[in-house]
XYZ file of C-alpha atoms in Angstrom:
772
model
C 406.433 8.158 86.642
C 406.794 4.855 84.830
C 404.470 2.116 86.115
C 406.271 -0.784 87.821
C 406.763 -3.846 85.621
C 405.135 -7.237 86.166
C 406.489 -10.687 85.419
C 404.590 -13.698 84.020
C 405.932 -17.197 83.367
C 404.514 -19.670 80.839
C 405.047 -23.304 79.926
C 405.488 -23.481 76.128
C 404.861 -26.949 74.718
C 406.212 -27.966 71.346
C 409.279 -25.714 71.489
C 412.283 -27.932 70.928
C 414.773 -26.198 68.676
C 416.627 -22.905 68.815
C 414.720 -21.394 65.916
C 411.478 -22.044 67.866
C 412.806 -19.964 70.757
C 413.980 -17.193 68.424
C 410.565 -17.013 66.735
C 408.714 -16.835 70.066
C 411.206 -14.258 71.381
C 410.806 -12.057 68.282
C 406.986 -12.262 68.285
C 406.652 -11.576 72.020
C 408.976 -8.546 71.869
C 406.654 -6.920 69.309
C 403.702 -7.077 71.731
C 402.693 -3.752 73.270
C 404.068 -3.208 76.788
C 406.556 -6.107 76.738
C 409.846 -4.869 78.205
C 411.927 -8.058 78.125
C 411.528 -11.759 77.438
C 413.522 -14.877 78.277
C 412.848 -18.169 76.497
C 414.404 -21.540 77.367
C 414.127 -24.381 74.855
C 415.416 -26.905 77.374
C 413.126 -25.911 80.221
C 410.221 -25.291 77.824
C 409.484 -22.011 79.599
C 409.025 -18.343 78.760
C 409.271 -15.425 81.190
C 407.783 -12.090 80.118
C 408.450 -8.768 81.874
C 405.651 -6.421 80.929
C 403.576 -3.399 81.832
C 400.360 -4.020 83.845
C 398.364 -3.005 80.738
C 399.869 -5.692 78.447
C 397.247 -7.936 76.812
C 398.653 -11.366 77.696
C 395.703 -13.147 76.063
C 396.583 -11.564 72.709
C 400.253 -12.469 73.174
C 399.343 -16.096 73.929
C 397.015 -16.199 70.907
C 399.834 -14.986 68.630
C 402.272 -17.629 69.916
C 399.581 -20.331 69.644
C 399.192 -19.186 66.018
C 402.849 -20.107 65.450
C 401.956 -23.683 66.444
C 402.779 -23.881 70.168
C 400.703 -24.473 73.272
C 401.094 -21.759 75.927
C 399.945 -22.277 79.525
C 400.524 -19.919 82.478
C 402.934 -21.382 85.039
C 401.926 -18.891 87.687
C 400.194 -15.568 88.069
C 402.150 -12.418 87.210
C 404.645 -11.496 89.865
C 404.185 -8.125 91.430
C 406.144 -5.048 90.650
C 409.526 -5.652 89.179
C 411.333 -2.329 89.322
C 413.391 -1.636 86.226
C 416.286 -4.042 86.717
C 419.870 -3.274 85.951
C 420.564 -6.279 83.766
C 418.770 -7.373 80.607
C 418.182 -10.852 82.020
C 417.050 -9.898 85.476
C 413.950 -11.954 84.807
C 415.906 -15.095 85.205
C 416.578 -14.806 88.848
C 414.884 -13.269 91.744
C 413.278 -10.131 90.481
C 411.100 -10.155 93.572
C 414.122 -10.539 95.705
C 416.262 -7.772 94.382
C 419.236 -9.626 92.987
C 422.344 -10.201 94.993
C 422.702 -7.232 97.274
C 420.675 -8.505 100.206
C 422.329 -8.605 103.575
C 420.537 -11.369 105.436
C 420.804 -11.280 109.173
C 419.744 -14.878 109.653
C 421.001 -16.750 112.651
C 424.205 -18.421 111.533
C 423.759 -22.048 110.759
C 420.037 -21.837 110.152
C 419.782 -21.234 106.445
C 416.176 -22.153 105.756
C 415.860 -24.131 102.571
C 412.185 -24.404 103.207
C 411.349 -20.774 102.651
C 409.017 -20.051 105.521
C 410.386 -16.721 106.597
C 408.820 -13.473 105.867
C 408.718 -12.903 102.169
C 408.021 -15.601 99.673
C 410.612 -15.518 96.976
C 410.232 -19.127 96.027
C 407.903 -18.330 93.238
C 408.140 -14.950 91.659
C 404.454 -14.784 91.265
C 402.052 -15.996 93.864
C 400.233 -12.689 94.053
C 396.622 -13.000 93.150
C 396.153 -10.588 90.314
C 396.065 -12.395 87.015
C 395.021 -10.200 84.137
C 391.665 -11.180 82.763
C 393.126 -12.595 79.606
C 395.271 -15.196 81.260
C 392.977 -18.101 80.690
C 391.183 -16.924 77.643
C 393.521 -17.989 74.831
C 392.083 -20.286 72.188
C 393.026 -23.912 71.930
C 396.257 -24.408 70.027
C 396.213 -25.194 66.352
C 397.961 -28.500 66.773
C 398.399 -29.160 63.093
C 399.996 -25.789 62.414
C 403.332 -26.753 63.844
C 404.869 -30.183 63.652
C 405.695 -30.029 67.345
C 404.487 -32.176 70.165
C 401.650 -30.511 71.986
C 401.294 -33.166 74.594
C 402.707 -32.840 78.034
C 406.424 -32.343 78.258
C 406.728 -35.870 79.509
C 404.812 -37.519 76.609
C 405.968 -40.683 74.861
C 408.172 -39.633 71.924
C 406.531 -41.882 69.329
C 403.035 -40.581 70.139
C 403.841 -36.922 69.523
C 402.239 -34.877 66.738
C 405.710 -34.430 65.274
C 406.288 -38.209 65.157
C 402.930 -38.716 63.416
C 403.706 -36.065 60.780
C 407.184 -37.565 60.211
C 405.754 -41.096 59.911
C 403.065 -39.939 57.450
C 405.684 -38.147 55.327
C 407.934 -41.255 55.434
C 405.103 -43.585 54.347
C 404.149 -41.176 51.538
C 407.802 -41.089 50.381
C 408.024 -44.923 50.319
C 404.692 -45.157 48.420
C 405.930 -42.529 45.910
C 409.139 -44.540 45.445
C 407.057 -47.670 44.698
C 404.833 -45.755 42.248
C 407.941 -44.391 40.473
C 409.366 -47.936 40.260
C 406.259 -49.506 38.676
C 404.805 -46.465 36.828
C 407.758 -44.175 35.956
C 405.544 -41.640 34.182
C 403.592 -41.008 37.411
C 406.741 -40.849 39.580
C 407.194 -37.024 39.618
C 403.514 -36.508 40.600
C 403.756 -39.107 43.385
C 406.906 -37.496 44.781
C 405.309 -34.021 44.587
C 402.288 -35.307 46.546
C 404.581 -36.951 49.132
C 406.523 -33.684 49.451
C 403.299 -31.678 49.982
C 402.120 -33.999 52.804
C 405.222 -33.031 54.774
C 405.546 -29.457 53.501
C 402.019 -28.112 54.190
C 402.472 -27.804 58.005
C 405.988 -26.388 57.451
C 404.704 -23.811 54.918
C 401.849 -22.741 57.222
C 404.381 -22.051 59.986
C 406.526 -20.109 57.477
C 403.533 -17.913 56.524
C 402.619 -17.279 60.199
C 406.230 -16.311 60.967
C 406.341 -14.015 57.910
C 403.094 -12.303 58.940
C 404.665 -11.703 62.359
C 407.710 -10.019 60.859
C 410.140 -12.959 60.530
C 410.657 -13.723 56.832
C 413.961 -15.603 57.268
C 412.955 -18.658 59.327
C 414.087 -22.220 58.672
C 410.513 -23.025 57.542
C 410.697 -20.275 54.893
C 414.023 -21.584 53.561
C 412.656 -25.152 53.495
C 409.473 -24.091 51.648
C 411.383 -22.124 48.979
C 413.868 -24.977 48.475
C 411.191 -27.703 48.210
C 408.908 -25.733 45.856
C 411.909 -24.607 43.771
C 413.126 -28.210 43.456
C 409.701 -29.325 42.131
C 409.675 -26.453 39.613
C 413.068 -27.504 38.160
C 411.953 -31.149 38.002
C 413.737 -32.486 41.116
C 410.532 -33.632 42.903
C 412.151 -36.850 44.189
C 414.810 -34.844 46.009
C 412.204 -32.311 47.201
C 410.249 -35.136 48.895
C 413.476 -36.580 50.397
C 414.521 -33.169 51.735
C 411.148 -32.548 53.431
C 411.145 -36.043 54.984
C 414.753 -35.670 56.259
C 413.908 -32.227 57.657
C 410.951 -33.696 59.593
C 413.118 -36.581 60.874
C 415.718 -34.064 62.065
C 413.091 -31.903 63.803
C 411.602 -34.978 65.479
C 415.072 -36.068 66.701
C 415.642 -32.550 68.068
C 412.365 -32.884 69.966
C 413.429 -36.222 71.468
C 416.831 -34.777 72.483
C 415.258 -31.611 73.963
C 412.825 -33.828 75.901
C 415.721 -35.817 77.334
C 417.479 -32.665 78.533
C 414.200 -31.387 80.032
C 413.551 -34.734 81.743
C 417.034 -34.687 83.283
C 416.160 -31.857 85.661
C 412.407 -32.586 85.890
C 413.219 -36.130 87.086
C 414.181 -34.590 90.425
C 410.480 -33.917 91.065
C 409.776 -37.671 90.778
C 411.793 -38.187 93.971
C 408.968 -36.753 96.084
C 406.414 -39.453 97.039
C 402.804 -38.913 95.976
C 401.330 -39.647 99.433
C 402.102 -38.765 103.059
C 401.015 -40.053 106.487
C 399.267 -37.123 108.165
C 399.095 -37.286 111.986
C 395.838 -35.577 112.953
C 393.265 -36.450 115.613
C 395.351 -39.285 117.035
C 395.536 -41.780 114.155
C 397.694 -41.269 111.034
C 395.950 -41.312 107.658
C 397.268 -41.306 104.095
C 396.770 -38.075 102.159
C 398.148 -36.727 98.838
C 401.568 -35.136 99.477
C 400.587 -32.025 97.501
C 397.734 -31.367 99.944
C 400.103 -30.896 102.898
C 400.066 -27.417 104.414
C 402.732 -25.608 106.420
C 402.393 -26.668 110.076
C 400.960 -30.147 109.375
C 402.525 -33.002 111.352
C 403.528 -36.066 109.308
C 404.888 -39.496 110.229
C 407.803 -40.843 108.204
C 408.497 -44.572 108.562
C 411.982 -46.122 108.226
C 412.855 -46.563 104.539
C 410.242 -44.029 103.336
C 411.007 -40.942 101.279
C 410.105 -37.637 102.921
C 407.017 -36.143 101.231
C 407.807 -32.552 102.281
C 410.423 -30.200 103.696
C 410.136 -29.949 107.453
C 411.589 -29.894 110.941
C 411.946 -33.067 113.041
C 409.724 -32.944 116.156
C 410.499 -36.441 117.477
C 412.923 -39.225 116.595
C 416.501 -39.491 115.346
C 417.559 -41.196 112.142
C 420.182 -41.349 109.396
C 418.831 -39.397 106.412
C 420.076 -40.403 102.962
C 420.310 -37.138 100.985
C 422.022 -38.721 97.945
C 418.918 -38.568 95.703
C 418.682 -34.787 96.155
C 422.247 -33.559 96.681
C 424.520 -36.420 95.620
C 425.913 -36.512 99.203
C 426.995 -40.151 99.484
C 427.074 -40.520 103.288
C 423.730 -40.547 105.183
C 423.465 -37.600 107.605
C 422.408 -38.246 111.215
C 419.533 -35.915 112.152
C 417.494 -35.479 115.335
C 414.974 -33.104 116.919
C 414.927 -29.539 115.430
C 416.967 -30.594 112.364
C 415.799 -29.565 108.896
C 414.877 -32.388 106.494
C 414.090 -32.120 102.791
C 411.492 -33.621 100.466
C 412.763 -36.554 98.389
C 415.418 -37.676 100.897
C 415.179 -41.179 102.398
C 414.588 -41.837 106.105
C 416.997 -44.519 107.345
C 416.510 -46.546 110.503
C 413.886 -44.918 112.755
C 410.391 -43.423 112.582
C 410.210 -39.610 112.600
C 407.519 -37.048 113.397
C 408.048 -34.023 111.162
C 406.365 -30.615 111.063
C 405.912 -29.485 107.432
C 407.710 -26.193 106.761
C 406.947 -25.696 103.054
C 404.041 -26.467 100.732
C 404.624 -28.880 97.819
C 405.124 -26.109 95.258
C 407.683 -24.500 97.536
C 409.812 -27.433 98.734
C 413.550 -27.640 98.110
C 413.300 -29.861 95.020
C 410.542 -27.759 93.404
C 412.643 -24.666 93.975
C 415.839 -26.226 92.618
C 413.947 -27.236 89.455
C 412.470 -23.730 89.168
C 415.815 -22.035 89.749
C 417.458 -24.185 87.071
C 414.635 -23.510 84.601
C 414.954 -19.770 85.212
C 418.734 -20.019 84.917
C 418.319 -21.714 81.519
C 416.326 -18.679 80.340
C 419.214 -16.373 81.257
C 421.485 -16.203 78.223
C 425.256 -16.581 78.346
C 427.378 -13.914 76.563
C 428.388 -16.474 73.893
C 424.727 -17.301 73.263
C 423.818 -13.606 72.908
C 426.626 -13.147 70.371
C 425.522 -16.171 68.302
C 421.887 -14.979 68.368
C 423.027 -11.618 66.964
C 425.290 -13.349 64.421
C 422.481 -15.630 63.168
C 420.213 -12.611 62.525
C 422.643 -11.473 59.841
C 423.889 -14.934 58.806
C 420.579 -16.255 57.420
C 419.684 -13.235 55.213
C 423.310 -13.225 53.980
C 423.028 -16.905 52.957
C 419.739 -16.157 51.124
C 421.546 -13.431 49.171
C 424.482 -15.789 48.366
C 422.021 -18.531 47.266
C 420.233 -16.064 44.969
C 423.546 -14.907 43.462
C 424.674 -18.540 42.892
C 421.351 -19.299 41.171
C 421.300 -16.205 38.955
C 424.826 -14.893 38.245
C 426.465 -17.929 36.465
C 423.563 -18.367 33.947
C 423.285 -14.601 33.274
C 426.981 -13.725 33.173
C 428.669 -16.959 32.050
C 425.803 -18.619 30.175
C 425.600 -21.608 32.566
C 422.553 -23.927 32.509
C 419.699 -22.420 34.592
C 418.468 -25.765 36.038
C 421.912 -26.697 37.375
C 422.616 -23.323 39.053
C 419.081 -22.889 40.487
C 419.486 -26.398 41.946
C 422.799 -25.349 43.559
C 421.218 -22.123 44.817
C 418.390 -24.085 46.481
C 420.939 -26.434 48.118
C 422.865 -23.438 49.514
C 419.562 -22.089 50.873
C 419.193 -25.257 52.952
C 422.805 -25.095 54.128
C 421.998 -21.577 55.366
C 419.543 -22.774 58.029
C 421.023 -21.496 61.332
C 419.489 -24.138 63.643
C 422.643 -26.076 64.513
C 424.558 -22.855 65.083
C 421.889 -21.282 67.294
C 421.284 -24.395 69.450
C 425.044 -25.054 69.945
C 425.321 -22.815 73.021
C 421.939 -23.093 74.840
C 421.936 -26.905 74.544
C 425.331 -27.151 76.257
C 424.497 -24.461 78.849
C 421.201 -26.174 79.755
C 422.895 -29.576 80.095
C 425.648 -27.998 82.227
C 423.140 -26.287 84.549
C 421.138 -29.529 84.944
C 424.286 -31.533 85.704
C 425.363 -28.934 88.264
C 421.959 -28.989 89.992
C 422.062 -32.785 90.313
C 425.460 -32.452 92.021
C 424.299 -29.726 94.406
C 425.874 -26.896 92.367
C 423.244 -24.267 91.615
C 424.251 -21.593 89.086
C 422.029 -18.631 88.244
C 422.260 -18.763 84.484
C 424.498 -19.176 81.487
C 426.585 -16.074 82.215
C 427.586 -17.483 85.626
C 428.298 -20.936 84.171
C 430.432 -19.354 81.443
C 432.253 -17.067 83.904
C 433.062 -19.737 86.517
C 435.762 -21.260 84.320
C 437.565 -17.900 84.020
C 438.116 -17.472 87.795
C 441.767 -16.873 88.765
C 441.395 -16.045 92.490
C 439.034 -17.422 95.155
C 438.426 -15.621 98.473
C 436.946 -17.822 101.214
C 435.137 -16.802 104.374
C 436.390 -18.831 107.372
C 433.501 -19.686 109.687
C 430.960 -21.988 108.060
C 432.845 -22.045 104.753
C 436.361 -23.397 105.309
C 435.363 -24.575 108.793
C 432.260 -26.490 109.869
C 430.911 -23.458 111.747
C 430.688 -25.236 115.090
C 433.552 -25.663 117.609
C 434.822 -29.120 118.556
C 436.918 -30.274 121.519
C 440.423 -30.887 120.153
C 442.417 -31.510 123.380
C 441.610 -32.597 126.929
C 444.759 -31.849 128.988
C 445.275 -33.567 132.369
C 447.068 -31.635 135.148
C 446.033 -32.845 138.639
C 443.143 -35.039 137.439
C 442.805 -37.641 134.637
C 441.475 -36.538 131.248
C 438.060 -38.312 131.684
C 437.608 -36.607 135.100
C 438.455 -33.201 133.638
C 435.910 -33.759 130.848
C 433.224 -35.028 133.296
C 433.576 -32.031 135.651
C 433.615 -29.507 132.810
C 430.491 -31.141 131.290
C 428.762 -30.991 134.711
C 429.274 -27.200 134.798
C 428.123 -26.720 131.186
C 424.995 -28.889 131.476
C 421.924 -26.977 130.238
C 423.931 -24.217 128.512
C 423.217 -23.477 124.847
C 426.583 -21.774 124.221
C 428.426 -23.368 121.243
C 431.516 -24.117 123.418
C 429.313 -25.743 126.060
C 427.624 -27.866 123.370
C 431.047 -28.961 122.101
C 432.090 -30.161 125.599
C 428.782 -31.968 126.213
C 429.009 -33.549 122.759
C 432.544 -34.819 123.427
C 431.519 -36.221 126.841
C 428.605 -38.078 125.210
C 430.829 -39.360 122.382
C 433.464 -40.637 124.844
C 430.799 -42.234 127.072
C 431.898 -40.172 130.103
C 429.201 -40.069 132.848
C 428.349 -36.473 133.822
C 427.785 -35.908 137.588
C 425.078 -33.472 138.742
C 426.130 -29.908 139.645
C 424.468 -27.493 142.090
C 424.727 -23.787 142.897
C 425.958 -23.045 139.377
C 426.780 -19.396 138.748
C 428.085 -17.644 135.639
C 430.862 -15.099 136.155
C 430.588 -12.535 133.368
C 433.516 -12.751 130.962
C 435.401 -15.207 133.163
C 433.666 -18.582 133.384
C 431.308 -20.598 135.563
C 431.464 -22.017 139.128
C 429.409 -24.778 140.778
C 429.438 -27.484 143.440
C 430.037 -31.007 142.065
C 430.038 -33.939 144.537
C 430.589 -31.441 147.364
C 433.637 -29.845 145.696
C 433.965 -26.243 144.474
C 434.728 -26.317 140.755
C 435.569 -23.421 138.376
C 435.772 -23.654 134.591
C 436.783 -20.611 132.552
C 439.449 -18.649 130.712
C 443.151 -19.209 131.411
C 443.482 -15.607 132.563
C 440.634 -15.955 135.116
C 442.044 -19.312 136.278
C 445.491 -17.770 136.834
C 443.849 -15.177 139.145
C 442.478 -18.043 141.262
C 445.453 -20.417 141.406
C 449.108 -20.193 140.439
C 449.776 -22.129 137.218
C 453.229 -23.705 136.841
C 455.566 -22.536 134.045
C 455.063 -25.882 132.294
C 451.248 -25.556 132.448
C 451.401 -21.982 131.107
C 453.642 -23.142 128.217
C 451.157 -25.899 127.332
C 448.212 -23.458 127.365
C 450.079 -20.881 125.227
C 451.025 -23.565 122.686
C 447.338 -24.518 122.328
C 446.338 -20.840 121.987
C 448.966 -20.330 119.282
C 447.242 -23.061 117.268
C 444.135 -20.866 117.170
C 442.300 -22.834 119.866
C 440.056 -21.479 122.613
C 441.466 -22.815 125.927
C 439.472 -23.124 129.180
C 441.030 -24.253 132.492
C 439.319 -26.418 135.128
C 440.037 -25.761 138.848
C 438.770 -28.280 141.440
C 439.291 -27.732 145.198
C 441.717 -24.863 144.537
C 444.003 -26.932 142.275
C 444.446 -26.708 138.464
C 442.847 -30.025 137.477
C 443.275 -29.736 133.695
C 442.312 -27.813 130.569
C 440.123 -28.258 127.500
C 440.971 -26.769 124.083
C 438.359 -26.201 121.384
C 438.389 -24.980 117.853
C 436.044 -24.575 114.907
C 437.730 -27.321 112.862
C 438.189 -27.157 109.077
C 435.706 -29.082 106.948
C 436.963 -32.615 106.211
C 437.572 -31.855 102.516
C 438.861 -28.265 102.922
C 442.571 -29.112 102.649
C 442.130 -31.261 99.530
C 439.725 -28.737 97.975
C 442.242 -25.893 98.409
C 445.083 -28.072 97.071
C 443.020 -28.790 93.934
C 442.531 -25.049 93.348
C 446.209 -24.245 93.990
C 447.293 -27.045 91.632
C 445.104 -25.466 88.933
C 446.991 -22.162 89.405
C 444.158 -20.426 91.283
C 445.137 -17.924 94.011
C 443.357 -18.716 97.315
C 442.808 -16.314 100.201
C 440.975 -16.466 103.544
C 439.059 -13.295 104.475
C 437.665 -13.385 108.016
C 436.423 -11.090 110.746
C 437.805 -13.527 113.352
C 440.835 -12.733 115.522
C 444.255 -13.073 113.882
C 445.573 -15.862 116.123
C 442.590 -18.170 115.505
C 442.501 -17.396 111.777
C 446.232 -18.013 111.337
C 445.933 -21.319 113.220
C 443.340 -22.518 110.670
C 445.341 -20.936 107.834
C 448.477 -22.915 108.774
C 446.458 -26.131 108.885
C 445.051 -25.497 105.405
C 448.060 -23.780 103.833
C 446.105 -20.655 102.780
C 447.009 -16.958 102.933
C 445.070 -15.244 105.742
C 443.615 -11.729 106.134
C 441.963 -11.494 109.562
C 439.997 -9.042 111.766
C 438.202 -7.632 108.706
C 434.938 -5.706 108.566
C 432.542 -6.387 105.652
C 433.781 -3.259 103.836
C 437.415 -4.464 104.256
C 436.542 -7.725 102.461
C 434.931 -5.691 99.686
C 438.047 -3.486 99.407
C 440.423 -6.498 99.192
C 438.307 -8.019 96.397
C 438.477 -4.694 94.540
C 442.292 -4.649 94.929
C 442.570 -8.175 93.485
C 440.366 -7.181 90.534
C 442.582 -4.125 89.937
C 445.560 -6.514 89.726
C 443.796 -8.372 86.888
C 442.325 -11.301 88.844
C 438.853 -12.676 88.090
C 437.619 -13.107 91.670
C 435.124 -15.516 93.184
C 433.985 -14.926 96.776
C 432.792 -17.969 98.719
C 430.793 -17.253 101.874
C 427.811 -18.527 103.805
C 425.627 -15.934 102.110
C 424.427 -14.352 105.333
C 426.599 -11.356 106.235
C 428.931 -11.477 103.244
C 426.573 -9.514 100.973
C 428.938 -6.607 100.102
C 431.815 -8.966 99.256
C 429.582 -11.409 97.348
C 428.195 -8.493 95.336
C 431.650 -7.016 94.647
C 433.161 -10.302 93.388
C 432.949 -11.324 89.733
C 431.100 -14.427 90.942
C 429.606 -14.737 94.438
C 429.242 -18.334 95.632
C 427.154 -19.121 98.716
C 428.128 -22.153 100.785
C 425.703 -24.321 102.702
C 422.402 -26.152 102.565
C 420.074 -23.205 102.079
C 418.628 -22.275 98.727
C 416.813 -19.100 99.926
C 419.545 -16.994 101.378
C 422.169 -18.569 99.187
C 420.539 -17.875 95.865
C 419.290 -14.407 96.663
C 422.661 -13.156 97.792
C 424.982 -14.925 95.385
C 425.333 -15.896 91.730
C 425.778 -19.569 92.596
C 425.407 -21.888 95.581
C 427.133 -25.038 96.784
C 424.335 -26.946 98.495
C 426.294 -29.427 100.561
C 429.157 -27.279 101.692
C 432.119 -29.091 100.142
C 435.110 -26.821 99.540
C 436.104 -29.159 96.699
C 432.877 -28.238 94.903
C 434.329 -24.799 94.071
C 436.871 -26.566 91.840
C 434.076 -28.870 90.564
C 432.029 -25.803 89.559
C 434.999 -24.341 87.666
C 435.640 -27.715 86.016
C 431.956 -27.952 84.953
C 432.242 -24.481 83.415
C 435.375 -25.412 81.471
C 433.817 -28.658 80.199
C 430.650 -26.798 79.163
C 432.618 -24.126 77.281
C 434.696 -26.879 75.635
C 431.454 -28.564 74.569
C 430.210 -25.263 73.083
C 433.433 -24.891 71.074
C 433.027 -28.462 69.747
C 429.411 -27.662 68.816
C 430.400 -24.529 66.901
C 433.062 -26.487 64.985
C 430.475 -29.193 64.103
C 427.834 -26.627 63.055
C 430.079 -24.331 61.008
C 432.424 -27.105 59.791
C 429.649 -29.185 58.204
C 428.153 -26.093 56.584
C 431.530 -25.040 55.138
C 432.203 -28.537 53.735
C 428.774 -28.854 52.100
C 428.884 -25.280 50.802
C 432.060 -26.093 48.838
C 430.872 -29.543 47.658
C 427.518 -28.070 46.515
C 429.088 -25.245 44.477
C 431.585 -27.710 42.932
C 428.668 -30.035 42.076
C 429.625 -33.064 44.225
C 426.557 -32.952 46.535
C 422.948 -31.965 45.942
C 419.779 -31.094 47.835
C 419.324 -33.953 50.267
C 422.932 -33.926 51.558
C 422.440 -30.155 52.024
C 419.563 -30.724 54.473
C 421.795 -33.199 56.320
C 424.327 -30.375 56.711
C 421.757 -28.564 58.845
C 419.533 -31.264 60.353
C 422.439 -33.668 60.808
C 424.542 -30.953 62.424
C 421.649 -29.962 64.725
C 421.179 -33.546 65.918
C 424.952 -34.020 66.385
C 425.252 -30.749 68.326
C 422.325 -31.650 70.614
C 423.643 -35.173 71.262
C 427.113 -33.742 71.979
C 425.584 -31.330 74.518
C 423.697 -34.211 76.179
C 427.076 -35.844 76.927
C 427.392 -33.258 79.729
C 424.424 -34.927 81.471
C 426.591 -38.036 81.858
C 429.274 -36.005 83.620
C 431.102 -37.731 86.492
C 429.333 -37.368 89.830
C 430.856 -36.209 93.125
C 433.821 -38.237 94.179
């Protein structure tokens, strides 16, 4: 029997271009026992799925030899049974993908992660292989990349220093050539070598590890070849421009990385811990689950938790982009990084610092960035053949015209070397991951969490969306919609009904008590209260016998007039739950309640319909209630469905050629979420949501489904622009080089310039419009 696989994650510093990721990927795959690997340039992370016997120290040493710094992010995660998809590493291997059926209490989706199994970090099991900390210090000079922390100042990086040194040497060589022309070629050769030595060392290391066709190899051949044919000035210029381009890539990659990492800066560094009577300031990262903290008005919350005392408006905009502060009181969940409004709160910590909502969002996005989109996989495969093909073309251009047509050797070797530089695949390879990473980061900042490039790419292709009703299209809690007066006034009816419901935790009772409080109606005390199973409740209020229950039970007690019955039936036809109040043997009035649609549901559905998307409500609720909500929202309704019925309907839509998204609360929709092309979980929980579904909408706006599809379309549009830039520039310079219009240094601009343009174009997605 095959041993179960393990999973280890690493922070890789100095990786800031696509060819870096490809080199690391290729080297790691050759290591014994490595089953799969995911590398993200933007997140600066690497996830390795491997056998328990894999020598991780040796793997780290090899990657360090390529010029990167490799540090473990966490200990290897326990057994990962052979997953079905090649990029299962990217999301939830400990959690089993998306087929979990969570029987959580509806409405309590714990974002804090304190239930049962810890799937916040794939690897907090304590069994690090011995080699994990034994890798040698990185050879910082071997790779012109920044080995500082990912948040280092750009002009202090090793790459910036190398670029500056090469630039100074080039200027000095230019001056020498100006004043002492005979020494010019030697000065330019020396300037070229200052920049080329670290590049050549990386080329040799890559070649030794089985990758002869890297950008460093092409650069080294071109620069040395140029010196041999007497073009040392251009050789020095090419090396300097290459280093400038690489440095700019590093700056751009750092910006994309900082975009999502900046979320972690929202969490304050200190917290007020309430222990032994007096509060004291402690580091926020030292807080443990169960600690009690005090949060003053205007302070940011240092941890996820549950409010024990106090009520305040919580501004969640920094974390979710939700513009309106949310009123929260005792037992409500609050999240790290949000801002406490107008009152002091006592909060019990429900998640450690490494496991709070923001830390998990950042981690989920980083893992998602490692998961490759289909387009990215295709371009990776394409580039493996593209670069060797260009080397062959360059060799033919250099050799064939002089041999066959008697052309001058210097001229055609020069053109061959220029074509070699044009063949660098960097711009092409980074075109997709740069846009995908920027799209995922933008989504996360808007409360749209997508589990990887494939999901982001697929979201724009959706043609039908199936919504759950309760908690998705509706708020998930009933509200009083009508207070009908018969023999008593509306406020009296509400007061007596509230008196009977006082102390009950039933959702309908809470709705009535909430409405009474909102309307400022005083609730009289009730005595001798008694529940009548399936019918209602009776009690004595101010010496009067009062009954509050279903219309059918009320009709058994007193005769309702034809007009009253008509009114009650009309309310029922609207999908409302109607209860009748009887006081002293007379029908006093009635109260109608309904789980009302979310405020933005109608507009969100209209947006989808306007875009030509088919919308459908799939619910297990009774037909009358479902159709009442359906009429309000103008959506086709399928009611009284079991989970397997929802799954069957999704299958039927797919058979008709629809690309189907299923939007549910991620709790008991598992079969349907798994069956859909894309499962989207609705609500404020990252745990349940992201285990069960492919994507999650954190703040429950129906309109965010359209926003997610729009983000996908803009990202794919950006990728198409990037491919045009990358291939277009190469095609133009290929022609102009062969014709003899452009030479070596414009050729390096065709690659480096294209890479910088592609990365900057992708970063435009980070400035995407926020939630309206």
